[in-house]
Amino acid sequence: MLAAIIIILTLGACSSTVSTVVETTPSPTPTPTPTATPTPKPTDPNAGKVISSLTGLYIDKEAAARRPAAVVINNAPLALPQSGISQADIYYEVLSEGGITRIISIFQDFDSEKIGPVRSARHYFLYFALDHDAVFVHHGGSHVANANAYSAISKLGVNNLDGMRLDGILFKRDPGRYAVPRMREHSSYISAENILQGIKDFDYRAEKSEDHVEPYLFYEKPTSPKGGLIAEKITIPFSYSQQSVFEYDKKRGLYMRSQNGSLHIDEETGGQLSVTNVIIQNASIYTISGDDAGRQDAVLIGSGDGYLATNGAAVPITWSKADAYSPTQWYGSDGKQLTINKGKTWICVFQKSGSVEFEPEEKDGKNENE
Protein backbone atom coordinates (compact mmCIF):
# COMPACT_ATOMS: atom_id res chain seq x y z
CA MET A 1 0.00 0.00 0.00
CA LEU A 2 1.39 3.50 -0.95
CA ALA A 3 1.22 6.51 1.31
CA ALA A 4 0.90 9.98 -0.39
CA ILE A 5 2.05 13.31 1.09
CA ILE A 6 0.84 16.53 -0.60
CA ILE A 7 2.71 19.84 0.03
CA ILE A 8 0.92 23.08 -0.88
CA LEU A 9 3.00 26.38 -1.26
CA THR A 10 1.38 29.84 -1.42
CA LEU A 11 3.47 32.79 -2.90
CA GLY A 12 2.14 36.36 -2.30
CA ALA A 13 -0.90 37.31 -4.28
CA CYS A 14 -0.07 34.85 -6.92
CA SER A 15 -0.41 31.46 -5.69
CA SER A 16 1.12 28.42 -7.15
CA THR A 17 0.49 25.02 -5.91
CA VAL A 18 3.09 22.38 -6.04
CA SER A 19 2.11 18.88 -5.20
CA THR A 20 4.70 16.36 -4.25
CA VAL A 21 3.93 12.73 -3.89
CA VAL A 22 6.26 10.71 -1.71
CA GLU A 23 6.01 6.96 -1.85
CA THR A 24 6.92 4.89 1.20
CA THR A 25 7.56 1.19 1.47
CA PRO A 26 4.81 -0.61 3.46
CA SER A 27 5.74 -2.48 6.60
CA PRO A 28 5.42 -6.23 6.21
CA THR A 29 2.43 -7.81 7.95
CA PRO A 30 3.69 -10.28 10.54
CA THR A 31 2.72 -13.90 9.93
CA PRO A 32 0.50 -15.03 12.81
CA THR A 33 1.91 -17.82 14.94
CA PRO A 34 -0.44 -20.82 14.76
CA THR A 35 -2.08 -21.68 18.08
CA ALA A 36 -2.05 -25.34 18.94
CA THR A 37 -5.57 -26.74 19.34
CA PRO A 38 -5.71 -28.74 22.56
CA THR A 39 -6.81 -32.36 22.15
CA PRO A 40 -10.07 -32.75 24.07
CA LYS A 41 -9.88 -35.28 26.84
CA PRO A 42 -12.44 -38.07 26.50
CA THR A 43 -15.37 -37.62 28.86
CA ASP A 44 -16.03 -40.58 31.11
CA PRO A 45 -19.83 -40.93 31.36
CA ASN A 46 -19.37 -42.93 34.56
CA ALA A 47 -17.12 -40.42 36.31
CA GLY A 48 -18.25 -39.97 39.89
CA LYS A 49 -20.54 -43.00 39.71
CA VAL A 50 -20.36 -46.43 41.34
CA ILE A 51 -21.65 -49.91 40.54
CA SER A 52 -25.17 -50.72 41.72
CA SER A 53 -25.31 -53.90 43.79
CA LEU A 54 -28.83 -54.51 42.43
CA THR A 55 -28.13 -54.26 38.70
CA GLY A 56 -24.35 -54.21 38.24
CA LEU A 57 -24.73 -50.92 36.33
CA TYR A 58 -23.25 -47.52 37.13
CA ILE A 59 -25.44 -45.16 39.17
CA ASP A 60 -24.84 -42.00 41.20
CA LYS A 61 -23.02 -42.47 44.50
CA GLU A 62 -25.91 -40.92 46.40
CA ALA A 63 -28.39 -43.42 44.96
CA ALA A 64 -26.05 -46.36 45.51
CA ALA A 65 -25.73 -45.53 49.21
CA ARG A 66 -29.49 -45.14 49.57
CA ARG A 67 -31.53 -47.79 51.28
CA PRO A 68 -33.92 -49.37 48.72
CA ALA A 69 -37.71 -49.35 48.94
CA ALA A 70 -39.82 -52.47 48.36
CA VAL A 71 -43.21 -51.30 47.04
CA VAL A 72 -46.22 -53.63 46.77
CA ILE A 73 -47.67 -52.95 43.31
CA ASN A 74 -51.24 -53.92 42.52
CA ASN A 75 -51.39 -56.22 39.46
CA ALA A 76 -55.11 -56.91 39.28
CA PRO A 77 -56.65 -56.26 35.83
CA LEU A 78 -58.55 -53.21 37.13
CA ALA A 79 -55.30 -51.77 38.50
CA LEU A 80 -53.68 -51.50 35.08
CA PRO A 81 -51.87 -49.58 33.76
CA GLN A 82 -49.42 -49.08 36.60
CA SER A 83 -47.23 -46.03 37.11
CA GLY A 84 -43.53 -45.61 37.82
CA ILE A 85 -42.91 -49.34 37.89
CA SER A 86 -40.32 -49.22 35.10
CA GLN A 87 -37.87 -47.46 37.45
CA ALA A 88 -37.54 -50.51 39.72
CA ASP A 89 -34.32 -52.54 39.68
CA ILE A 90 -35.70 -55.91 40.79
CA TYR A 91 -39.25 -57.29 40.60
CA TYR A 92 -40.83 -60.15 42.56
CA GLU A 93 -44.07 -61.50 41.13
CA VAL A 94 -46.03 -63.92 43.30
CA LEU A 95 -49.62 -65.06 43.79
CA SER A 96 -51.56 -63.16 46.45
CA GLU A 97 -55.20 -64.24 46.16
CA GLY A 98 -57.81 -65.47 43.71
CA GLY A 99 -55.28 -66.28 40.99
CA ILE A 100 -53.98 -62.67 40.96
CA THR A 101 -50.31 -61.78 41.38
CA ARG A 102 -48.75 -58.78 43.07
CA ILE A 103 -45.41 -57.29 42.14
CA ILE A 104 -43.06 -56.29 44.93
CA SER A 105 -40.75 -53.84 43.18
CA ILE A 106 -37.33 -52.93 44.61
CA PHE A 107 -36.45 -49.28 43.92
CA GLN A 108 -33.11 -47.60 44.62
CA ASP A 109 -32.15 -45.25 41.77
CA PHE A 110 -35.54 -43.62 41.12
CA ASP A 111 -37.31 -40.26 40.99
CA SER A 112 -40.85 -41.03 39.77
CA GLU A 113 -43.60 -38.66 40.87
CA LYS A 114 -46.21 -41.44 40.75
CA ILE A 115 -45.66 -45.05 41.79
CA GLY A 116 -48.49 -47.54 42.08
CA PRO A 117 -51.21 -48.33 42.54
CA VAL A 118 -49.93 -49.53 45.91
CA ARG A 119 -51.73 -52.50 47.44
CA SER A 120 -51.85 -54.50 50.66
CA ALA A 121 -49.17 -56.73 52.11
CA ARG A 122 -48.90 -60.47 52.66
CA HIS A 123 -46.56 -61.77 55.34
CA TYR A 124 -44.26 -63.50 52.84
CA PHE A 125 -43.76 -60.25 50.89
CA LEU A 126 -41.61 -59.08 53.80
CA TYR A 127 -38.89 -61.58 52.89
CA PHE A 128 -38.34 -59.76 49.59
CA ALA A 129 -37.80 -56.47 51.43
CA LEU A 130 -35.47 -58.10 53.95
CA ASP A 131 -33.49 -59.73 51.14
CA HIS A 132 -32.44 -56.23 50.03
CA ASP A 133 -32.42 -54.31 53.34
CA ALA A 134 -35.36 -52.32 51.99
CA VAL A 135 -38.05 -50.18 53.60
CA PHE A 136 -41.40 -51.89 52.97
CA VAL A 137 -44.11 -49.75 51.29
CA HIS A 138 -47.72 -51.02 51.25
CA HIS A 139 -51.34 -49.96 51.67
CA GLY A 140 -52.93 -52.24 54.23
CA GLY A 141 -52.27 -55.91 54.94
CA SER A 142 -53.86 -59.31 55.47
CA HIS A 143 -55.36 -60.20 58.84
CA VAL A 144 -55.61 -63.95 58.29
CA ALA A 145 -54.84 -66.11 61.32
CA ASN A 146 -51.29 -67.54 61.15
CA ALA A 147 -50.65 -65.42 58.06
CA ASN A 148 -51.15 -61.90 59.38
CA ALA A 149 -49.06 -59.30 57.58
CA TYR A 150 -49.25 -56.74 60.38
CA SER A 151 -48.17 -59.31 62.96
CA ALA A 152 -45.23 -60.26 60.74
CA ILE A 153 -44.21 -56.61 60.30
CA SER A 154 -44.20 -56.16 64.06
CA LYS A 155 -42.50 -59.47 64.84
CA LEU A 156 -39.75 -59.02 62.27
CA GLY A 157 -39.27 -55.32 63.05
CA VAL A 158 -39.58 -54.30 59.40
CA ASN A 159 -39.40 -50.56 58.71
CA ASN A 160 -42.55 -49.79 56.74
CA LEU A 161 -44.71 -47.04 55.27
CA ASP A 162 -48.41 -47.95 55.35
CA GLY A 163 -51.04 -46.19 53.25
CA MET A 164 -53.72 -47.09 55.80
CA ARG A 165 -52.06 -44.68 58.24
CA LEU A 166 -50.56 -42.26 55.74
CA ASP A 167 -53.40 -41.90 53.22
CA GLY A 168 -53.55 -38.26 52.17
CA ILE A 169 -50.15 -37.59 53.74
CA LEU A 170 -47.47 -39.58 51.91
CA PHE A 171 -49.93 -41.61 49.83
CA LYS A 172 -52.15 -39.77 47.36
CA ARG A 173 -55.34 -40.89 45.62
CA ASP A 174 -55.76 -40.67 41.87
CA PRO A 175 -58.99 -38.64 41.67
CA GLY A 176 -60.06 -40.16 38.36
CA ARG A 177 -59.82 -43.68 39.72
CA TYR A 178 -61.18 -42.85 43.16
CA ALA A 179 -64.40 -41.50 41.67
CA VAL A 180 -65.15 -44.74 39.78
CA PRO A 181 -67.04 -47.54 41.58
CA ARG A 182 -64.80 -50.49 42.58
CA MET A 183 -61.67 -48.47 41.76
CA ARG A 184 -60.98 -47.02 45.20
CA GLU A 185 -58.71 -49.94 46.12
CA HIS A 186 -56.77 -49.35 42.91
CA SER A 187 -56.25 -45.60 43.42
CA SER A 188 -53.45 -45.27 46.01
CA TYR A 189 -50.08 -43.92 44.84
CA ILE A 190 -46.83 -42.70 46.34
CA SER A 191 -43.84 -40.83 44.90
CA ALA A 192 -40.09 -41.28 45.19
CA GLU A 193 -39.94 -37.98 47.07
CA ASN A 194 -42.55 -39.09 49.60
CA ILE A 195 -40.86 -42.44 50.17
CA LEU A 196 -37.62 -40.65 51.03
CA GLN A 197 -39.57 -38.15 53.15
CA GLY A 198 -41.31 -40.98 55.00
CA ILE A 199 -37.98 -42.63 55.81
CA LYS A 200 -36.88 -39.30 57.27
CA ASP A 201 -40.14 -38.64 59.15
CA PHE A 202 -40.09 -42.04 60.87
CA ASP A 203 -36.36 -41.75 61.56
CA TYR A 204 -35.62 -44.98 59.70
CA ARG A 205 -32.07 -45.68 58.65
CA ALA A 206 -31.69 -43.96 55.28
CA GLU A 207 -28.51 -45.63 54.05
CA LYS A 208 -28.03 -49.23 53.06
CA SER A 209 -26.28 -51.37 55.63
CA GLU A 210 -22.59 -51.76 54.88
CA ASP A 211 -22.84 -55.40 55.96
CA HIS A 212 -25.54 -56.25 53.43
CA VAL A 213 -24.33 -58.23 50.41
CA GLU A 214 -26.49 -59.01 47.38
CA PRO A 215 -26.83 -62.73 46.61
CA TYR A 216 -25.48 -62.92 43.06
CA LEU A 217 -22.56 -61.85 40.87
CA PHE A 218 -22.53 -60.16 37.46
CA TYR A 219 -20.84 -61.11 34.18
CA GLU A 220 -18.49 -58.45 32.83
CA LYS A 221 -19.94 -58.81 29.32
CA PRO A 222 -23.33 -60.13 28.10
CA THR A 223 -23.13 -63.92 28.39
CA SER A 224 -25.40 -66.81 27.51
CA PRO A 225 -25.34 -69.66 30.03
CA LYS A 226 -23.91 -72.83 28.50
CA GLY A 227 -25.82 -76.06 28.14
CA GLY A 228 -29.25 -74.59 28.80
CA LEU A 229 -32.60 -74.40 27.10
CA ILE A 230 -33.21 -71.93 24.33
CA ALA A 231 -35.40 -69.33 26.00
CA GLU A 232 -36.61 -66.89 23.36
CA LYS A 233 -40.07 -66.91 24.90
CA ILE A 234 -40.92 -67.73 28.52
CA THR A 235 -44.47 -68.34 29.70
CA ILE A 236 -45.26 -68.52 33.43
CA PRO A 237 -48.86 -69.70 33.99
CA PHE A 238 -49.46 -68.46 37.55
CA SER A 239 -53.18 -69.23 37.26
CA TYR A 240 -56.05 -69.42 34.81
CA SER A 241 -56.27 -65.62 35.04
CA GLN A 242 -52.58 -64.70 35.11
CA GLN A 243 -50.19 -65.62 32.32
CA SER A 244 -46.88 -63.78 32.48
CA VAL A 245 -44.82 -63.81 29.27
CA PHE A 246 -41.27 -62.65 28.48
CA GLU A 247 -40.08 -62.47 24.86
CA TYR A 248 -36.40 -61.97 24.10
CA ASP A 249 -35.38 -59.03 21.93
CA LYS A 250 -31.99 -59.95 20.46
CA LYS A 251 -31.13 -56.44 19.33
CA ARG A 252 -31.67 -54.96 22.76
CA GLY A 253 -30.61 -58.00 24.76
CA LEU A 254 -33.75 -57.66 26.87
CA TYR A 255 -36.82 -59.68 27.76
CA MET A 256 -39.97 -57.72 26.90
CA ARG A 257 -42.85 -58.40 29.27
CA SER A 258 -46.50 -59.06 28.48
CA GLN A 259 -49.33 -60.47 30.54
CA ASN A 260 -52.66 -61.97 29.62
CA GLY A 261 -52.22 -61.15 25.94
CA SER A 262 -51.31 -57.47 26.37
CA LEU A 263 -48.04 -55.57 26.60
CA HIS A 264 -47.14 -54.67 30.17
CA ILE A 265 -46.91 -50.86 30.05
CA ASP A 266 -45.78 -48.17 32.48
CA GLU A 267 -48.38 -45.40 32.15
CA GLU A 268 -45.86 -42.70 33.06
CA THR A 269 -43.47 -43.53 30.21
CA GLY A 270 -45.76 -45.34 27.78
CA GLY A 271 -43.03 -47.96 27.40
CA GLN A 272 -43.18 -51.73 27.74
CA LEU A 273 -41.52 -53.22 30.81
CA SER A 274 -38.26 -54.99 30.05
CA VAL A 275 -35.57 -56.80 32.03
CA THR A 276 -32.22 -58.45 31.38
CA ASN A 277 -32.72 -61.50 33.60
CA VAL A 278 -35.73 -63.66 34.45
CA ILE A 279 -35.44 -65.95 37.47
CA ILE A 280 -37.97 -68.69 38.23
CA GLN A 281 -38.01 -69.52 41.94
CA ASN A 282 -39.99 -72.71 42.49
CA ALA A 283 -41.63 -72.81 45.94
CA SER A 284 -44.53 -74.38 47.81
CA ILE A 285 -47.50 -72.03 47.35
CA TYR A 286 -50.96 -72.92 48.55
CA THR A 287 -54.35 -71.45 49.46
CA ILE A 288 -54.74 -70.71 53.16
CA SER A 289 -57.25 -73.12 54.65
CA GLY A 290 -60.59 -71.53 55.45
CA ASP A 291 -59.81 -68.20 53.77
CA ASP A 292 -62.84 -67.14 51.75
CA ALA A 293 -60.81 -64.72 49.61
CA GLY A 294 -58.45 -67.46 48.44
CA ARG A 295 -55.37 -65.79 49.93
CA GLN A 296 -52.10 -67.60 49.41
CA ASP A 297 -49.14 -68.61 51.54
CA ALA A 298 -45.64 -69.25 50.21
CA VAL A 299 -42.86 -71.23 51.84
CA LEU A 300 -39.74 -69.18 51.18
CA ILE A 301 -37.55 -70.22 54.09
CA GLY A 302 -35.77 -73.42 53.17
CA SER A 303 -34.47 -74.39 49.75
CA GLY A 304 -35.60 -75.23 46.26
CA ASP A 305 -34.79 -75.09 42.59
CA GLY A 306 -35.67 -72.99 39.57
CA TYR A 307 -34.25 -71.43 36.39
CA LEU A 308 -32.24 -68.45 35.29
CA ALA A 309 -33.08 -67.09 31.82
CA THR A 310 -30.71 -64.51 30.38
CA ASN A 311 -29.40 -63.60 26.94
CA GLY A 312 -31.83 -66.04 25.32
CA ALA A 313 -30.89 -69.15 27.31
CA ALA A 314 -32.23 -70.77 30.49
CA VAL A 315 -30.33 -72.99 32.95
CA PRO A 316 -31.31 -74.78 36.16
CA ILE A 317 -30.43 -73.07 39.45
CA THR A 318 -31.06 -73.63 43.16
CA TRP A 319 -31.90 -71.30 46.04
CA SER A 320 -31.80 -71.35 49.83
CA LYS A 321 -32.86 -69.05 52.66
CA ALA A 322 -31.83 -69.90 56.22
CA ASP A 323 -34.23 -67.55 58.02
CA ALA A 324 -36.19 -64.34 57.57
CA TYR A 325 -33.16 -62.10 58.00
CA SER A 326 -30.74 -64.10 55.84
CA PRO A 327 -30.85 -63.00 52.17
CA THR A 328 -31.92 -65.69 49.71
CA GLN A 329 -28.85 -67.28 48.16
CA TRP A 330 -28.80 -68.33 44.51
CA TYR A 331 -26.53 -70.98 43.01
CA GLY A 332 -25.72 -72.25 39.54
CA SER A 333 -25.84 -75.93 38.63
CA ASP A 334 -22.15 -76.14 39.60
CA GLY A 335 -23.03 -75.17 43.17
CA LYS A 336 -21.23 -71.83 42.93
CA GLN A 337 -22.80 -68.43 43.58
CA LEU A 338 -25.08 -67.50 40.69
CA THR A 339 -23.78 -65.09 38.04
CA ILE A 340 -26.25 -63.05 35.98
CA ASN A 341 -26.03 -60.33 33.33
CA LYS A 342 -26.00 -56.66 34.26
CA GLY A 343 -29.42 -55.04 34.26
CA LYS A 344 -32.87 -55.39 35.79
CA THR A 345 -34.10 -58.77 37.07
CA TRP A 346 -37.64 -60.19 37.27
CA ILE A 347 -38.11 -62.99 39.82
CA CYS A 348 -41.21 -65.14 39.39
CA VAL A 349 -41.95 -66.96 42.64
CA PHE A 350 -43.82 -69.84 41.08
CA GLN A 351 -45.63 -72.85 42.51
CA LYS A 352 -43.36 -75.86 42.14
CA SER A 353 -46.28 -77.98 40.99
CA GLY A 354 -46.60 -75.79 37.89
CA SER A 355 -44.82 -75.94 34.55
CA VAL A 356 -42.92 -73.05 32.95
CA GLU A 357 -42.65 -73.04 29.15
CA PHE A 358 -39.39 -72.14 27.42
CA GLU A 359 -39.75 -71.73 23.66
CA PRO A 360 -37.02 -71.35 21.04
CA GLU A 361 -36.99 -69.05 18.06
CA GLU A 362 -36.94 -71.96 15.56
CA LYS A 363 -40.04 -72.16 13.38
CA ASP A 364 -40.55 -75.84 14.14
CA GLY A 365 -41.11 -74.87 17.78
CA LYS A 366 -38.81 -77.57 19.10
CA ASN A 367 -36.46 -76.82 21.98
CA GLU A 368 -33.07 -78.49 21.66
CA ASN A 369 -33.17 -79.65 25.27
CA GLU A 370 -36.75 -80.82 25.52
XYZ file of C-alpha atoms in Angstrom:
370
model
C 0.000 0.000 0.000
C 1.391 3.502 -0.952
C 1.222 6.512 1.309
C 0.898 9.976 -0.388
C 2.050 13.306 1.090
C 0.836 16.533 -0.598
C 2.709 19.836 0.033
C 0.924 23.084 -0.883
C 2.997 26.375 -1.259
C 1.383 29.841 -1.422
C 3.473 32.792 -2.901
C 2.136 36.356 -2.297
C -0.900 37.313 -4.284
C -0.068 34.846 -6.922
C -0.415 31.460 -5.694
C 1.116 28.423 -7.154
C 0.492 25.016 -5.913
C 3.093 22.382 -6.045
C 2.111 18.878 -5.201
C 4.701 16.358 -4.252
C 3.933 12.725 -3.890
C 6.264 10.710 -1.709
C 6.008 6.962 -1.845
C 6.916 4.891 1.200
C 7.560 1.193 1.466
C 4.807 -0.606 3.455
C 5.744 -2.476 6.604
C 5.425 -6.235 6.211
C 2.434 -7.810 7.948
C 3.689 -10.277 10.537
C 2.718 -13.898 9.931
C 0.498 -15.030 12.810
C 1.909 -17.821 14.939
C -0.437 -20.816 14.759
C -2.081 -21.681 18.075
C -2.046 -25.337 18.937
C -5.570 -26.742 19.338
C -5.710 -28.743 22.556
C -6.811 -32.357 22.152
C -10.074 -32.746 24.070
C -9.881 -35.279 26.836
C -12.436 -38.071 26.497
C -15.369 -37.616 28.864
C -16.035 -40.578 31.114
C -19.835 -40.934 31.358
C -19.366 -42.932 34.561
C -17.119 -40.424 36.305
C -18.248 -39.972 39.894
C -20.540 -42.995 39.710
C -20.356 -46.428 41.342
C -21.651 -49.907 40.539
C -25.175 -50.722 41.724
C -25.307 -53.896 43.792
C -28.830 -54.511 42.429
C -28.127 -54.259 38.700
C -24.350 -54.210 38.243
C -24.729 -50.922 36.325
C -23.246 -47.518 37.131
C -25.442 -45.158 39.174
C -24.838 -41.999 41.197
C -23.025 -42.468 44.496
C -25.908 -40.919 46.396
C -28.394 -43.415 44.960
C -26.045 -46.364 45.514
C -25.727 -45.527 49.208
C -29.494 -45.135 49.570
C -31.535 -47.793 51.280
C -33.925 -49.367 48.721
C -37.709 -49.347 48.938
C -39.821 -52.467 48.358
C -43.207 -51.298 47.039
C -46.217 -53.633 46.772
C -47.665 -52.947 43.308
C -51.245 -53.920 42.523
C -51.386 -56.222 39.461
C -55.112 -56.911 39.275
C -56.653 -56.257 35.828
C -58.546 -53.207 37.133
C -55.297 -51.774 38.505
C -53.677 -51.500 35.085
C -51.874 -49.585 33.757
C -49.419 -49.083 36.602
C -47.229 -46.030 37.113
C -43.526 -45.614 37.820
C -42.914 -49.340 37.889
C -40.319 -49.224 35.103
C -37.874 -47.459 37.452
C -37.538 -50.508 39.715
C -34.318 -52.538 39.681
C -35.704 -55.912 40.789
C -39.254 -57.287 40.602
C -40.827 -60.147 42.561
C -44.068 -61.505 41.127
C -46.033 -63.916 43.297
C -49.619 -65.060 43.788
C -51.561 -63.158 46.451
C -55.197 -64.244 46.160
C -57.807 -65.473 43.714
C -55.284 -66.280 40.988
C -53.984 -62.671 40.960
C -50.313 -61.777 41.381
C -48.752 -58.781 43.071
C -45.411 -57.291 42.143
C -43.063 -56.290 44.934
C -40.755 -53.840 43.180
C -37.335 -52.932 44.607
C -36.445 -49.277 43.919
C -33.113 -47.596 44.618
C -32.155 -45.248 41.770
C -35.544 -43.618 41.122
C -37.314 -40.263 40.993
C -40.846 -41.029 39.771
C -43.596 -38.665 40.874
C -46.214 -41.437 40.750
C -45.658 -45.053 41.789
C -48.488 -47.541 42.077
C -51.214 -48.329 42.541
C -49.930 -49.530 45.908
C -51.729 -52.501 47.443
C -51.854 -54.496 50.664
C -49.172 -56.732 52.114
C -48.896 -60.465 52.663
C -46.561 -61.765 55.343
C -44.257 -63.501 52.840
C -43.761 -60.246 50.894
C -41.606 -59.082 53.799
C -38.889 -61.583 52.885
C -38.341 -59.757 49.591
C -37.802 -56.474 51.431
C -35.469 -58.099 53.950
C -33.490 -59.733 51.136
C -32.442 -56.228 50.030
C -32.424 -54.312 53.339
C -35.361 -52.318 51.989
C -38.050 -50.182 53.598
C -41.404 -51.886 52.965
C -44.113 -49.752 51.292
C -47.717 -51.015 51.247
C -51.335 -49.963 51.671
C -52.927 -52.243 54.234
C -52.267 -55.907 54.939
C -53.861 -59.306 55.467
C -55.359 -60.203 58.845
C -55.614 -63.946 58.294
C -54.837 -66.108 61.317
C -51.286 -67.535 61.151
C -50.649 -65.421 58.060
C -51.151 -61.903 59.379
C -49.063 -59.296 57.577
C -49.248 -56.736 60.383
C -48.173 -59.312 62.965
C -45.234 -60.260 60.735
C -44.213 -56.609 60.301
C -44.204 -56.157 64.056
C -42.504 -59.465 64.838
C -39.748 -59.017 62.265
C -39.266 -55.325 63.046
C -39.584 -54.305 59.403
C -39.404 -50.555 58.706
C -42.550 -49.790 56.743
C -44.708 -47.043 55.266
C -48.410 -47.950 55.351
C -51.035 -46.194 53.254
C -53.717 -47.086 55.799
C -52.056 -44.681 58.236
C -50.564 -42.255 55.738
C -53.397 -41.901 53.219
C -53.547 -38.264 52.167
C -50.153 -37.588 53.736
C -47.472 -39.580 51.907
C -49.930 -41.610 49.834
C -52.151 -39.767 47.362
C -55.337 -40.888 45.620
C -55.757 -40.675 41.871
C -58.992 -38.639 41.670
C -60.059 -40.157 38.356
C -59.824 -43.683 39.720
C -61.175 -42.847 43.164
C -64.401 -41.500 41.671
C -65.147 -44.739 39.778
C -67.044 -47.535 41.575
C -64.802 -50.492 42.580
C -61.670 -48.472 41.765
C -60.977 -47.024 45.204
C -58.713 -49.939 46.122
C -56.775 -49.347 42.914
C -56.251 -45.603 43.424
C -53.454 -45.275 46.011
C -50.081 -43.919 44.838
C -46.828 -42.705 46.337
C -43.842 -40.829 44.900
C -40.090 -41.284 45.192
C -39.941 -37.985 47.068
C -42.553 -39.093 49.599
C -40.865 -42.441 50.171
C -37.625 -40.650 51.031
C -39.566 -38.147 53.146
C -41.312 -40.980 55.000
C -37.984 -42.628 55.808
C -36.875 -39.298 57.269
C -40.144 -38.638 59.146
C -40.088 -42.037 60.867
C -36.357 -41.754 61.562
C -35.624 -44.977 59.698
C -32.066 -45.681 58.654
C -31.690 -43.960 55.275
C -28.507 -45.628 54.054
C -28.035 -49.230 53.060
C -26.282 -51.373 55.627
C -22.586 -51.760 54.881
C -22.842 -55.401 55.961
C -25.537 -56.254 53.431
C -24.326 -58.228 50.410
C -26.494 -59.014 47.384
C -26.829 -62.728 46.606
C -25.480 -62.922 43.055
C -22.564 -61.851 40.873
C -22.530 -60.160 37.457
C -20.840 -61.108 34.180
C -18.488 -58.448 32.830
C -19.943 -58.805 29.324
C -23.326 -60.132 28.101
C -23.132 -63.916 28.388
C -25.402 -66.814 27.505
C -25.339 -69.664 30.027
C -23.910 -72.829 28.505
C -25.821 -76.057 28.141
C -29.246 -74.592 28.796
C -32.602 -74.396 27.096
C -33.214 -71.928 24.327
C -35.400 -69.332 25.995
C -36.612 -66.886 23.355
C -40.072 -66.912 24.905
C -40.925 -67.731 28.520
C -44.475 -68.338 29.703
C -45.262 -68.523 33.427
C -48.864 -69.703 33.995
C -49.458 -68.462 37.551
C -53.178 -69.235 37.265
C -56.045 -69.424 34.809
C -56.274 -65.616 35.036
C -52.582 -64.699 35.108
C -50.187 -65.624 32.318
C -46.876 -63.778 32.480
C -44.816 -63.812 29.269
C -41.271 -62.655 28.478
C -40.083 -62.467 24.863
C -36.402 -61.970 24.102
C -35.383 -59.026 21.933
C -31.986 -59.954 20.462
C -31.131 -56.444 19.327
C -31.667 -54.963 22.759
C -30.606 -58.001 24.765
C -33.752 -57.660 26.872
C -36.818 -59.681 27.758
C -39.973 -57.716 26.905
C -42.854 -58.400 29.272
C -46.501 -59.055 28.475
C -49.335 -60.474 30.538
C -52.661 -61.968 29.615
C -52.223 -61.153 25.942
C -51.311 -57.469 26.372
C -48.040 -55.575 26.599
C -47.143 -54.666 30.167
C -46.911 -50.864 30.045
C -45.783 -48.170 32.482
C -48.375 -45.402 32.148
C -45.857 -42.701 33.057
C -43.471 -43.526 30.207
C -45.764 -45.335 27.782
C -43.032 -47.957 27.396
C -43.178 -51.730 27.737
C -41.524 -53.221 30.813
C -38.260 -54.994 30.055
C -35.566 -56.800 32.026
C -32.221 -58.448 31.383
C -32.723 -61.499 33.602
C -35.732 -63.657 34.448
C -35.442 -65.945 37.475
C -37.966 -68.687 38.226
C -38.007 -69.520 41.940
C -39.989 -72.709 42.493
C -41.632 -72.810 45.935
C -44.528 -74.377 47.815
C -47.501 -72.030 47.346
C -50.962 -72.924 48.548
C -54.349 -71.445 49.460
C -54.738 -70.708 53.158
C -57.253 -73.118 54.654
C -60.586 -71.534 55.445
C -59.806 -68.199 53.773
C -62.836 -67.142 51.749
C -60.815 -64.722 49.614
C -58.454 -67.459 48.443
C -55.371 -65.789 49.932
C -52.102 -67.603 49.412
C -49.145 -68.615 51.536
C -45.642 -69.248 50.209
C -42.858 -71.230 51.844
C -39.744 -69.183 51.176
C -37.552 -70.219 54.088
C -35.766 -73.422 53.169
C -34.468 -74.391 49.752
C -35.601 -75.231 46.258
C -34.789 -75.092 42.585
C -35.667 -72.987 39.574
C -34.249 -71.433 36.393
C -32.239 -68.448 35.286
C -33.079 -67.093 31.822
C -30.708 -64.511 30.381
C -29.399 -63.603 26.936
C -31.825 -66.036 25.316
C -30.893 -69.149 27.314
C -32.228 -70.774 30.492
C -30.331 -72.987 32.946
C -31.314 -74.781 36.157
C -30.435 -73.073 39.445
C -31.057 -73.626 43.155
C -31.895 -71.296 46.037
C -31.802 -71.345 49.827
C -32.864 -69.054 52.660
C -31.835 -69.905 56.217
C -34.228 -67.546 58.022
C -36.187 -64.335 57.565
C -33.156 -62.100 58.001
C -30.740 -64.098 55.839
C -30.851 -63.004 52.172
C -31.919 -65.687 49.706
C -28.845 -67.277 48.159
C -28.801 -68.326 44.506
C -26.526 -70.979 43.013
C -25.724 -72.247 39.539
C -25.840 -75.935 38.628
C -22.151 -76.136 39.601
C -23.026 -75.174 43.173
C -21.228 -71.830 42.930
C -22.799 -68.433 43.578
C -25.078 -67.504 40.690
C -23.781 -65.095 38.041
C -26.247 -63.049 35.978
C -26.029 -60.333 33.326
C -26.001 -56.655 34.261
C -29.418 -55.036 34.265
C -32.873 -55.391 35.786
C -34.098 -58.768 37.066
C -37.642 -60.185 37.272
C -38.112 -62.987 39.822
C -41.212 -65.139 39.391
C -41.945 -66.962 42.642
C -43.815 -69.845 41.079
C -45.633 -72.851 42.508
C -43.359 -75.859 42.144
C -46.282 -77.980 40.987
C -46.605 -75.786 37.891
C -44.816 -75.943 34.549
C -42.923 -73.052 32.953
C -42.650 -73.038 29.148
C -39.390 -72.138 27.420
C -39.754 -71.732 23.659
C -37.023 -71.350 21.042
C -36.990 -69.052 18.059
C -36.945 -71.958 15.556
C -40.040 -72.158 13.385
C -40.550 -75.842 14.140
C -41.114 -74.866 17.776
C -38.810 -77.574 19.105
C -36.455 -76.820 21.980
C -33.071 -78.490 21.664
C -33.165 -79.652 25.271
C -36.752 -80.817 25.515
